[in-house]
Short mmCIF file of C-alpha atoms and ligand atoms in Angstrom, two decimals:
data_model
loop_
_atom_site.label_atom_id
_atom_site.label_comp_id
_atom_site.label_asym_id
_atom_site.label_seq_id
_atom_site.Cartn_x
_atom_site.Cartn_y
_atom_site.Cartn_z
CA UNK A 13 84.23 -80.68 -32.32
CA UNK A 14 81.86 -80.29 -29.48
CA UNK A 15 81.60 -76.85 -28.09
CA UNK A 16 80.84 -75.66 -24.39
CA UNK A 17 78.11 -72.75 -25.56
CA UNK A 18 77.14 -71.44 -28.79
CA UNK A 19 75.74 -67.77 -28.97
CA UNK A 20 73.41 -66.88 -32.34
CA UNK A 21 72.35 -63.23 -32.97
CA UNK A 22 73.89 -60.15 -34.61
CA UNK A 23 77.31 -58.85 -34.59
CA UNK A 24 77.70 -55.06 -36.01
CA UNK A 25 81.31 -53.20 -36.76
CA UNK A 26 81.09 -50.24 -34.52
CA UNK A 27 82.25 -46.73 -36.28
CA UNK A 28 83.16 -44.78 -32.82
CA UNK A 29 84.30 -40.87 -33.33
CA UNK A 30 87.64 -41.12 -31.65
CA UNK A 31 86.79 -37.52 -29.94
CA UNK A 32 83.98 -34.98 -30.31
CA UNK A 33 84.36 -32.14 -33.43
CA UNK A 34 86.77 -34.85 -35.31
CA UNK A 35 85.32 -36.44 -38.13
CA UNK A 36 87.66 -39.59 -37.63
CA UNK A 37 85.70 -42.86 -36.98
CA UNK A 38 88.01 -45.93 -35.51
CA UNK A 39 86.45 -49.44 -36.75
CA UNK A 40 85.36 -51.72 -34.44
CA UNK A 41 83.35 -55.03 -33.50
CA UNK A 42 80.51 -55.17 -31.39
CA UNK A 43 77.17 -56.69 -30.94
CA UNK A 44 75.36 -58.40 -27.90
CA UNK A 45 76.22 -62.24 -28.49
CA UNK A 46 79.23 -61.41 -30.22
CA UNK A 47 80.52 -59.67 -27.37
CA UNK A 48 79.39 -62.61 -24.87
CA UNK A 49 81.16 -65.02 -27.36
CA UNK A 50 84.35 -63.49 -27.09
CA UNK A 51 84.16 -62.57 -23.39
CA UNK A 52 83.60 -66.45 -22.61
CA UNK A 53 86.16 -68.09 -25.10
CA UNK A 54 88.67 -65.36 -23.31
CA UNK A 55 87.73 -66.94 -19.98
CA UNK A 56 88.72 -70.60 -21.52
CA UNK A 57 85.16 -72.13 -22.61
CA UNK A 58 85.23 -73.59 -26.30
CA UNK A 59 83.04 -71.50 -27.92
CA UNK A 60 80.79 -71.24 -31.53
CA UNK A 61 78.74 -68.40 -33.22
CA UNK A 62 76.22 -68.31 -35.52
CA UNK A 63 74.42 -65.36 -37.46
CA UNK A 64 74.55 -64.89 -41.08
CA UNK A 65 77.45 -62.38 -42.36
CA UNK A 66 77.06 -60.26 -45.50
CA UNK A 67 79.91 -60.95 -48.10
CA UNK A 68 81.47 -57.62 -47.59
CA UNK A 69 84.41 -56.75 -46.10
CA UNK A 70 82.68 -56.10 -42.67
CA UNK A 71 82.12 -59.54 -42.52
CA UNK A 72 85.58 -60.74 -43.38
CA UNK A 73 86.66 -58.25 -40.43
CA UNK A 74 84.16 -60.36 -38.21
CA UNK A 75 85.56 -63.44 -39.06
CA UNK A 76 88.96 -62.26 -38.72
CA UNK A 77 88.00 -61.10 -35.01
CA UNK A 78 86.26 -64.56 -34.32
CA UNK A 79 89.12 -66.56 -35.44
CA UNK A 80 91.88 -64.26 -33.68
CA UNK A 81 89.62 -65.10 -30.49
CA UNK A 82 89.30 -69.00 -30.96
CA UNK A 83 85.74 -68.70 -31.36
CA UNK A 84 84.63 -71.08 -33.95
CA UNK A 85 82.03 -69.25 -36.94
CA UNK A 86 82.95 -72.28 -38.95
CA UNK A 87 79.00 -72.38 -39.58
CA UNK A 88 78.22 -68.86 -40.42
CA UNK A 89 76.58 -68.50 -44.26
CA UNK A 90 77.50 -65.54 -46.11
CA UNK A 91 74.69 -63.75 -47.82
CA UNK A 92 75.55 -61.68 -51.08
CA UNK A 93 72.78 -59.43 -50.99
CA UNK A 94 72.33 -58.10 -48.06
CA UNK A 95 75.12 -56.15 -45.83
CA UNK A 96 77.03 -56.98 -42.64
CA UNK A 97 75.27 -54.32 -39.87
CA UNK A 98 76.58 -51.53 -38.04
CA UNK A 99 76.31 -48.89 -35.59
CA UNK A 100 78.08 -45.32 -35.49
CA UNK A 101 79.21 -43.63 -32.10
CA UNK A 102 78.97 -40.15 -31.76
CA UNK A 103 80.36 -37.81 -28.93
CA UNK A 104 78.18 -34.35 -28.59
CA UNK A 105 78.56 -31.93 -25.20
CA UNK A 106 75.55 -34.71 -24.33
CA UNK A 107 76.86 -37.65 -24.25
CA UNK A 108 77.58 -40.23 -26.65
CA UNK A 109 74.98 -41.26 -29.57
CA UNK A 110 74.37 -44.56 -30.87
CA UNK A 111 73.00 -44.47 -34.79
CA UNK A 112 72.44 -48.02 -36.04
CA UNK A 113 72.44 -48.80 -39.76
CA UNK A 114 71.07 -52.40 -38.94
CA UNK A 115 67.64 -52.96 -41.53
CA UNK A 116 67.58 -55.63 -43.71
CA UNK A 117 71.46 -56.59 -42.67
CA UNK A 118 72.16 -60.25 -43.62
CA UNK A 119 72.35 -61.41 -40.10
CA UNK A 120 68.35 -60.16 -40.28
CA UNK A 121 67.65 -62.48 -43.21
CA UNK A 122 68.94 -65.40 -40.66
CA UNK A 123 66.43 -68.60 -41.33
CA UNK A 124 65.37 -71.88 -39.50
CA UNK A 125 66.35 -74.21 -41.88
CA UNK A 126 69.54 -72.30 -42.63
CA UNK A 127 70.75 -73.29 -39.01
CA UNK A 128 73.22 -76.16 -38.54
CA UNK A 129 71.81 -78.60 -36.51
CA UNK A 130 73.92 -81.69 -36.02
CA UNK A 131 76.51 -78.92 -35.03
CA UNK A 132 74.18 -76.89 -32.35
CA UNK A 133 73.66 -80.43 -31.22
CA UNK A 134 77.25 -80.43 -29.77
CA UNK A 135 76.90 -77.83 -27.55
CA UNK A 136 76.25 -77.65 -24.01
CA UNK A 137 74.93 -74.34 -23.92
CA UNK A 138 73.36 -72.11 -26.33
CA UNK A 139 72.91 -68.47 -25.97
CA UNK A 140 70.53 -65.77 -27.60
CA UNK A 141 69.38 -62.37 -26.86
CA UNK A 142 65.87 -60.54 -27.31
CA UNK A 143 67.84 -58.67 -30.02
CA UNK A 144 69.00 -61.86 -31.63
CA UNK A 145 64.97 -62.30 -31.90
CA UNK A 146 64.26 -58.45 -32.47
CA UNK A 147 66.01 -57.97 -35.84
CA UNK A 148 63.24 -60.05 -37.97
CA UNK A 149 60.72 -62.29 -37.65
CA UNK A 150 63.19 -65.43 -39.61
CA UNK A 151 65.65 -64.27 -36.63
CA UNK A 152 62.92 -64.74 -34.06
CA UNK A 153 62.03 -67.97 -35.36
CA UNK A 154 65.51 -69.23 -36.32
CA UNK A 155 65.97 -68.31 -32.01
CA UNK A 156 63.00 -70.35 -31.51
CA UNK A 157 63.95 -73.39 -33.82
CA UNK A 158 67.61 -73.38 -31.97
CA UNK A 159 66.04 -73.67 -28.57
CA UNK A 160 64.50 -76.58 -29.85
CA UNK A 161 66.96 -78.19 -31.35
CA UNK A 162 69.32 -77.79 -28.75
CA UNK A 163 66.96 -78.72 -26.09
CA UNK A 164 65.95 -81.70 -27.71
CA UNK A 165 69.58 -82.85 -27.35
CA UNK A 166 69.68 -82.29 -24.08
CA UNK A 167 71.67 -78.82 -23.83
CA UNK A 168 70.90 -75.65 -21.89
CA UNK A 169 69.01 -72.40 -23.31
CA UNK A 170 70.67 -69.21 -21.42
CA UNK A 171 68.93 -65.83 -22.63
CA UNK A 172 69.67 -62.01 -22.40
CA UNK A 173 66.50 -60.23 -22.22
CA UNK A 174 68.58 -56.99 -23.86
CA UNK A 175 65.44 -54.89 -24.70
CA UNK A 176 65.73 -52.52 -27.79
CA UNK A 177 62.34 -51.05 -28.19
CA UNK A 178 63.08 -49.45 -31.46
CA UNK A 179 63.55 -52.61 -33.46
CA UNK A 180 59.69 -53.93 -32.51
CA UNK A 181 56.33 -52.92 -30.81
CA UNK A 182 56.66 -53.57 -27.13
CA UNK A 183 53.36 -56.09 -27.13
CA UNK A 184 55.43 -57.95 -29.47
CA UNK A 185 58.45 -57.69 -27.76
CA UNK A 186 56.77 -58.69 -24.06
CA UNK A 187 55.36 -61.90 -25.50
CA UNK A 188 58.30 -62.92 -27.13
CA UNK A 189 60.59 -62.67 -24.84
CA UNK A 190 58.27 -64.00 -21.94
CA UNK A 191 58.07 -67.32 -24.18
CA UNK A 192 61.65 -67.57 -24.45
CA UNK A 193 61.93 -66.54 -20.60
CA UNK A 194 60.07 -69.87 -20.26
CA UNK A 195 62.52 -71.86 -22.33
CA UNK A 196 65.56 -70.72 -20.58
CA UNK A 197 67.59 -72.55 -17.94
CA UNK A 198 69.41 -69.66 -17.31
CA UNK A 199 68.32 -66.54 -17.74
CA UNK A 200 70.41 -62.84 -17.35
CA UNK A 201 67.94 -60.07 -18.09
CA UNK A 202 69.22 -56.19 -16.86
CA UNK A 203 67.28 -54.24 -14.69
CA UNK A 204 66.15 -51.77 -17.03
CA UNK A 205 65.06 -53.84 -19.54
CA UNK A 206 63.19 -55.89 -17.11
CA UNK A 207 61.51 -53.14 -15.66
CA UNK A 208 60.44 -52.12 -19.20
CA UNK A 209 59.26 -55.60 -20.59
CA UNK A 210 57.58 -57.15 -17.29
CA UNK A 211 56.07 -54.17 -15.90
CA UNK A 212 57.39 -54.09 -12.49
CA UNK A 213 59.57 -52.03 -10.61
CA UNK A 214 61.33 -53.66 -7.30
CA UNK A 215 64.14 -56.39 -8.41
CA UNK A 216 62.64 -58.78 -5.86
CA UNK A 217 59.34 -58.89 -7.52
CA UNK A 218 60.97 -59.10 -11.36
CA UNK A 219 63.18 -62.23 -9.55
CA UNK A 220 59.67 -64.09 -8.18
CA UNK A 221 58.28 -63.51 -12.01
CA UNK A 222 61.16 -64.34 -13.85
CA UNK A 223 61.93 -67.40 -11.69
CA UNK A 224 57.94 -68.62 -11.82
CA UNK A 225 58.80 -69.04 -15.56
CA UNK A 226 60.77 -71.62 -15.01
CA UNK A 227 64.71 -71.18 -15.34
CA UNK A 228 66.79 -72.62 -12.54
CA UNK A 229 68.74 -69.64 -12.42
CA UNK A 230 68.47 -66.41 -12.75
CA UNK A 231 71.31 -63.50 -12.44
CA UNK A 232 69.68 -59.92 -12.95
CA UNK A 233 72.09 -56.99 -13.96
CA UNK A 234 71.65 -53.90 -11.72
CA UNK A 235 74.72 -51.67 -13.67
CA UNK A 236 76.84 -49.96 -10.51
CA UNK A 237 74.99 -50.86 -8.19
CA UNK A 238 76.09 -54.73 -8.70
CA UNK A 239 73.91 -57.40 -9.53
CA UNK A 240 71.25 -60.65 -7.59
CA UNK A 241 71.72 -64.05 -8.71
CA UNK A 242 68.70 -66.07 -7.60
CA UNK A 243 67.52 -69.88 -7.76
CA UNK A 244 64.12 -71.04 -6.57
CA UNK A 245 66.03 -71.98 -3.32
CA UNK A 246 68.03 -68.73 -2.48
CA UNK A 247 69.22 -65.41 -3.53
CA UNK A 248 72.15 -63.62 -3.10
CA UNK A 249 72.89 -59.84 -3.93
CA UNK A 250 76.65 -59.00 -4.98
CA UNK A 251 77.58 -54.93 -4.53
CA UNK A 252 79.58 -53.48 -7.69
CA UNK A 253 83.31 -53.49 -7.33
CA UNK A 254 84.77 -50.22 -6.81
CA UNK A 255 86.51 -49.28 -10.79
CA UNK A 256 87.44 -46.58 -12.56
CA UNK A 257 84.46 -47.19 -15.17
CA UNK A 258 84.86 -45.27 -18.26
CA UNK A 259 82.26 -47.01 -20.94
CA UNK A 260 79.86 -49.37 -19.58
CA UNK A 261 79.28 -50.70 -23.29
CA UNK A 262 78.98 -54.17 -23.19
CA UNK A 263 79.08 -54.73 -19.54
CA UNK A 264 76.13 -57.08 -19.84
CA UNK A 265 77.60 -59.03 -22.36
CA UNK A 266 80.63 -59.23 -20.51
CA UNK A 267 78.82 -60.43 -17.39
CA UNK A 268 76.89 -62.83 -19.78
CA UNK A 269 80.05 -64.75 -20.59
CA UNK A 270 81.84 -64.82 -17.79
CA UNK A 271 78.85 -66.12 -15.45
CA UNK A 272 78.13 -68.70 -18.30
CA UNK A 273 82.21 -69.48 -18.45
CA UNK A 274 82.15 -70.53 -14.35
CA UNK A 275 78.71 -72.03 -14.56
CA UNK A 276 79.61 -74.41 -17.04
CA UNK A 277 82.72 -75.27 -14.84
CA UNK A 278 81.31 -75.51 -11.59
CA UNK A 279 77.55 -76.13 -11.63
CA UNK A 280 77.80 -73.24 -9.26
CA UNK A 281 75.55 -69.91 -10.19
CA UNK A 282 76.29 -67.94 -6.95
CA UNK A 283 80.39 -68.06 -7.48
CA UNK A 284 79.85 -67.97 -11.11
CA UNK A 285 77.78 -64.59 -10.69
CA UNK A 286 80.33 -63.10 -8.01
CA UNK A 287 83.40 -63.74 -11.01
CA UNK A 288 80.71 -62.33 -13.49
CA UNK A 289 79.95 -59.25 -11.03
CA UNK A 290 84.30 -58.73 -11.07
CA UNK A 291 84.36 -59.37 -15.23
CA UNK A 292 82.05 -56.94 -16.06
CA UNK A 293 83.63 -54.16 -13.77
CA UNK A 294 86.44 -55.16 -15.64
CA UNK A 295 85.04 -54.02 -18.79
CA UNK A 296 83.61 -50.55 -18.08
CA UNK A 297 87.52 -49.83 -17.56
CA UNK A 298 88.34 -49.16 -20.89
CA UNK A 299 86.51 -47.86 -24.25
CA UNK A 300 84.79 -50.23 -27.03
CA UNK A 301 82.89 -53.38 -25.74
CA UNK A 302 85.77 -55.53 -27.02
CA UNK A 303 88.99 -54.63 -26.03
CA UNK A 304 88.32 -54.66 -22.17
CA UNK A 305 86.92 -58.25 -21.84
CA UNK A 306 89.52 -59.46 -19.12
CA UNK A 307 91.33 -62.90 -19.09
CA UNK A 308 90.60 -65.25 -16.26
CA UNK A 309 93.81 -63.67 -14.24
CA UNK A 310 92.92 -60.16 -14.17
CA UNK A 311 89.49 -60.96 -12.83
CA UNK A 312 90.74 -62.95 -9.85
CA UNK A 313 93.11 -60.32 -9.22
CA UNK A 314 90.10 -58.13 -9.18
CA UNK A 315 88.12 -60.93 -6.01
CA UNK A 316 91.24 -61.06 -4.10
CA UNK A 317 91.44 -57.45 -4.05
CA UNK A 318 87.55 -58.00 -2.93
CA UNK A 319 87.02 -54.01 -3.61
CA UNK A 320 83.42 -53.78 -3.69
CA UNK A 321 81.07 -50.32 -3.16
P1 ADP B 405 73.74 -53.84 -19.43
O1 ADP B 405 75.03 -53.51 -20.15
O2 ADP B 405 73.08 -55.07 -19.97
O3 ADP B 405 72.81 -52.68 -19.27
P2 ADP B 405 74.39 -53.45 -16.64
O4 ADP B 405 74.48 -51.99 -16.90
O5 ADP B 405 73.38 -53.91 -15.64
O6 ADP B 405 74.19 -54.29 -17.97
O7 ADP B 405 75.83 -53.92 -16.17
C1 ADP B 405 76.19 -55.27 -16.12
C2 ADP B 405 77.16 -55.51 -14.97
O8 ADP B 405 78.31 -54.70 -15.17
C3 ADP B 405 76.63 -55.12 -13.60
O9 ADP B 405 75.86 -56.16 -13.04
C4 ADP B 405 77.95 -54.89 -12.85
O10 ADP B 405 78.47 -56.16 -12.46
C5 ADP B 405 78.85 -54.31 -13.92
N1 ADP B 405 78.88 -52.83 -13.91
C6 ADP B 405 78.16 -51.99 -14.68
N2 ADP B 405 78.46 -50.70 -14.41
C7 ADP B 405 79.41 -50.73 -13.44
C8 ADP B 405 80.16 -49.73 -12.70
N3 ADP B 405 79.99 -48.41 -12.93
N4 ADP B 405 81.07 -50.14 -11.78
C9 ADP B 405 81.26 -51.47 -11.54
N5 ADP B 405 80.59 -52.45 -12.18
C10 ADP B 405 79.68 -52.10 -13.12
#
């Protein structure tokens, strides 16, 4: 079966402390490129996923999700020895607290020639993440052999700068994902982390440097205050829709796969970033950065109501 877009990185179960002072964790699924996954297939693209799982139950539960959301992990090896990752959520008088139990998972003992390569070949798009390549160096170069494969059969390389400086030096970090920057067609870094990896501050000047790299499009995240989508040829700024936004977990991933579902369609990155721009609103509306991915009809509801800050 051919697919639309593939996305290869590192799911984790999410343990999330229902309320603060309760020692009750609720299971469940997160991960960058999981999370884009399952936002796009929601929005109607046919999509894939690749990592490695550990043969645990955590990884059963993954597959479980992946299936229940038509997203095809067909693919995905199990590895016996190593476990399937997580992260734990907890709620203090401070904020919420993200503890990640994440080294050595299996998805981190991912490997070039483990990858399946007359599949990738099918797809239109693949997807990865500076996380995907964070994890481990075989994760950075299994990224790096995908690109290639992918591009060699003519597909599209869309990347998520998502910048987590704990997982690798930041010298590392900048070259890596500047070379992948370069291998992109489309490329959806956040402000933050672009402001972290390139060393710049103004969005304008992070769009010039991204876009000298060479995509053909690039959409950068600005959290509430909206988001720019910008080609070599023109750039347009979208304002946040106004939402009651309770967890902005995942709202980058949710953008991610929803501008990648109406690119794909249309050709077209300025619509596809204005239904991305109403998506990820959508998601800060409710907890967990799975449940609040929205189907195709809430976020037009969302554009006609054209409620933007
Ligand atoms: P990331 O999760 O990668 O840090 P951002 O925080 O930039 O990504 O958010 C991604 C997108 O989510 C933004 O471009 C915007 O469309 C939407 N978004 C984030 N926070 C809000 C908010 N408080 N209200 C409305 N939309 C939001």
């Amino acid at each position: 079966m051919s697919l639309d877009l593939v996305c290869l990185g590192e799911p984790l179960v999410e343990l999330n402390q229902t309320r603060p002072d309760e020692p009750l964790l609720r299971l469940g699924h997160g991960g960058d490129t999981s999370n884009c996954a399952i936002a796009a297939a929601r929005l109607g693209l046919k999509v894939g996923y690749w990592t490695r799982l550990g043969a645990d139950p955590l990884g059963d539960s993954f597959l479980e999700l992946w299936r229940r959301e038509g997203v095809d992990a067909s693919r995905v090896p199990r590895d016996p020895e190593a476990p399937t990752g997580l992260y734990v959520v907890t709620h203090g008088r401070d904020g919420h607290h993200f503890s990640y139990l994440r080294r050595g998972s299996a998805a981190s003992r991912m490997r070039p020639e483990d990858l399946p390569e007359t599949w990738l070949r099918g797809t239109r798009v693949l997807h990865a993440s500076a996380i995907s390549q964070a994890i481990s160096t075989s994760a950075c170069d299994t990224v790096f052999r995908a690109f290639e494969i992918v591009r060699a059969a003519g597909g599209a390389i869309a990347y998520d700068t998502n910048y987590r400086p704990a997982l690798w030096p930041a010298t590392r970090a900048r070259a890596i994902v500047r070379e992948a920057a370069r291998m992109a067609d489309i490329l959806l870094p956040g402000l933050e982390d672009a402001r972290a990896l390139f060393g710049l501050e103004q969005p304008e000047a992070i769009l010039d440097h991204l876009l000298d790299l060479g995509p053909k499009v690039v959409a950068l995240t600005l959290g509430a205050a909206g988001a720019i989508v910008a080609t070599p040829q023109r750039r347009e700024r979208l304002a946040a829709h106004r939402v009651a936004a309770v967890d902005a977990t995942g709202a980058g991933d949710a953008f991610d796969g929803a501008f990648l579902a109406v690119y794909l369609r249309t050709g077209d990155p300025f619509g596809a970033g204005r239904f991305a721009n109403a998506a990820a609103a959508l998601a800060t509306t409710g907890f967990g950065a799975v449940a609040p991915l929205p189907t195709r009809e809430a976020v037009e509801a969302l554009l006609d109501r054209g409620d933007v800050g």
